[in-house]
Amino acid sequence: MTALAWSDPARRSAGLCRSRPRPADRGERLARVLAAHAAQAGCMVTIAVQAVEPWSSATFSGSVATLSLAAPSSPALAAWLADLAEADIPLGRDIVADLAVEPAAEGWLLRVLTCADAANG
C-alpha cells in the first residue's frame, strides 16, 4: 500500500486503512523495561521518570529521558550499572541510542536518548 492510500480520506472512511497511532509515552515504558533488565541481572531497582524532552537530528527523532534510580548497593547493581551504557535494551520499534549513568544525592540519574521507530528506518 502506498503512502497516498493511507492518506486517502475515502479509503479511511471505508475502513480500508487502519492506522494505529502510537500511544503517548512519557518515559514509563522505558522505566519498566530498565527495571525488568535490572531484575534479570539480579537487581531490585526503583525507577521514576523525572523528565522527557523531545529530541531530533537531521535523520532521527526521539526523546531524552531523565530517570532517577534507587536501589540497595550490591555487587550485582554495581556490575549492572557499569555495563548499562553498552547493554542492548529492547524497546520494540524504538532504540536506545545513548545511555549515561550519573551518581545523584539519593541514587543515580539515568539520561537516555531514544530514537523513535528506528527499527523501521
Short mmCIF file of C-alpha atoms in Angstrom, two decimals:
data_model
loop_
_atom_site.label_atom_id
_atom_site.label_comp_id
_atom_site.label_asym_id
_atom_site.label_seq_id
_atom_site.Cartn_x
_atom_site.Cartn_y
_atom_site.Cartn_z
CA MET A 1 0.00 0.00 0.00
CA THR A 2 1.36 3.41 -0.88
CA ALA A 3 1.57 6.41 1.39
CA LEU A 4 -1.14 8.07 -0.69
CA ALA A 5 -3.50 5.21 0.04
CA TRP A 6 -3.02 5.78 3.75
CA SER A 7 -3.90 9.45 3.38
CA ASP A 8 -6.89 8.96 1.08
CA PRO A 9 -9.98 10.06 3.08
CA ALA A 10 -12.28 7.78 1.06
CA ARG A 11 -10.18 4.72 1.93
CA ARG A 12 -10.03 5.73 5.59
CA SER A 13 -13.79 6.31 5.85
CA ALA A 14 -14.45 2.96 4.14
CA GLY A 15 -12.35 1.28 6.80
CA LEU A 16 -9.72 0.16 4.31
CA CYS A 17 -6.88 1.86 6.13
CA ARG A 18 -6.39 1.19 9.77
CA SER A 19 -3.66 3.34 11.11
CA ARG A 20 -2.96 2.81 14.78
CA PRO A 21 -1.35 5.80 16.41
CA ARG A 22 1.40 5.03 18.88
CA PRO A 23 0.31 5.52 22.47
CA ALA A 24 1.75 8.51 24.26
CA ASP A 25 4.72 7.51 26.36
CA ARG A 26 6.17 9.79 28.96
CA GLY A 27 9.06 7.51 29.79
CA GLU A 28 7.07 4.89 31.72
CA ARG A 29 7.74 2.16 29.15
CA LEU A 30 11.47 2.89 29.27
CA ALA A 31 11.40 2.79 33.09
CA ARG A 32 9.57 -0.57 33.07
CA VAL A 33 12.00 -2.07 30.54
CA LEU A 34 15.03 -0.88 32.50
CA ALA A 35 13.60 -2.24 35.77
CA ALA A 36 12.99 -5.62 34.10
CA HIS A 37 16.53 -5.55 32.66
CA ALA A 38 17.90 -4.87 36.16
CA ALA A 39 15.81 -7.71 37.62
CA GLN A 40 17.30 -10.12 35.08
CA ALA A 41 20.72 -9.06 36.37
CA GLY A 42 19.62 -9.77 39.96
CA CYS A 43 18.99 -6.14 40.96
CA MET A 44 15.82 -4.81 42.51
CA VAL A 45 15.56 -1.17 41.48
CA THR A 46 13.01 1.60 41.66
CA ILE A 47 12.99 3.86 38.62
CA ALA A 48 10.99 7.09 38.38
CA VAL A 49 10.63 9.36 35.37
CA GLN A 50 11.95 12.85 36.10
CA ALA A 51 11.62 14.43 32.64
CA VAL A 52 11.18 13.56 28.99
CA GLU A 53 12.10 16.08 26.30
CA PRO A 54 11.67 15.71 22.53
CA TRP A 55 14.87 15.39 20.53
CA SER A 56 15.64 15.33 16.82
CA SER A 57 18.54 15.44 14.41
CA ALA A 58 18.63 15.67 10.64
CA THR A 59 17.84 11.96 10.32
CA PHE A 60 16.20 10.81 13.57
CA SER A 61 13.70 11.92 16.14
CA GLY A 62 13.07 10.68 19.61
CA SER A 63 13.41 11.85 23.17
CA VAL A 64 15.82 12.39 26.01
CA ALA A 65 14.56 10.94 29.27
CA THR A 66 15.96 11.63 32.71
CA LEU A 67 15.15 8.86 35.16
CA SER A 68 16.01 8.55 38.84
CA LEU A 69 17.13 5.16 40.05
CA ALA A 70 17.17 3.97 43.66
CA ALA A 71 18.44 0.57 44.75
CA PRO A 72 20.29 -1.05 47.62
CA SER A 73 24.01 -1.27 46.92
CA SER A 74 25.25 -4.68 45.86
CA PRO A 75 27.90 -6.19 43.62
CA ALA A 76 25.17 -7.11 41.11
CA LEU A 77 23.96 -3.50 41.00
CA ALA A 78 27.49 -2.17 40.53
CA ALA A 79 28.05 -4.60 37.64
CA TRP A 80 24.69 -3.79 36.04
CA LEU A 81 25.27 -0.04 36.23
CA ALA A 82 28.81 -0.41 34.86
CA ASP A 83 27.54 -2.39 31.84
CA LEU A 84 24.31 -0.45 31.28
CA ALA A 85 25.68 2.09 28.79
CA GLU A 86 26.65 -0.74 26.41
CA ALA A 87 23.66 -3.00 27.06
CA ASP A 88 21.09 -3.89 24.41
CA ILE A 89 17.83 -2.53 25.85
CA PRO A 90 14.82 -3.90 23.92
CA LEU A 91 12.24 -1.16 23.25
CA GLY A 92 10.28 -2.67 20.39
CA ARG A 93 10.38 -0.31 17.40
CA ASP A 94 12.49 2.27 19.22
CA ILE A 95 16.17 2.02 20.10
CA VAL A 96 18.27 3.30 22.95
CA ALA A 97 20.90 5.38 21.15
CA ASP A 98 22.77 6.55 24.25
CA LEU A 99 22.55 5.96 27.98
CA ALA A 100 24.55 7.65 30.71
CA VAL A 101 24.60 6.79 34.42
CA GLU A 102 25.35 9.64 36.82
CA PRO A 103 25.59 9.45 40.62
CA ALA A 104 22.96 11.54 42.42
CA ALA A 105 22.31 12.53 46.02
CA GLU A 106 19.93 9.60 46.59
CA GLY A 107 20.90 7.03 43.99
CA TRP A 108 21.63 7.59 40.33
CA LEU A 109 20.31 9.52 37.34
CA LEU A 110 19.91 7.79 34.01
CA ARG A 111 19.94 10.02 30.94
CA VAL A 112 18.60 8.07 28.00
CA LEU A 113 18.45 9.14 24.36
CA THR A 114 15.96 7.11 22.34
CA CYS A 115 15.27 7.16 18.61
CA ALA A 116 11.61 6.65 17.75
CA ASP A 117 10.69 3.93 15.28
CA ALA A 118 14.34 3.47 14.33
CA ALA A 119 13.79 -0.22 13.69
CA ASN A 120 11.75 0.63 10.59
CA GLY A 121 14.34 3.02 9.21
#
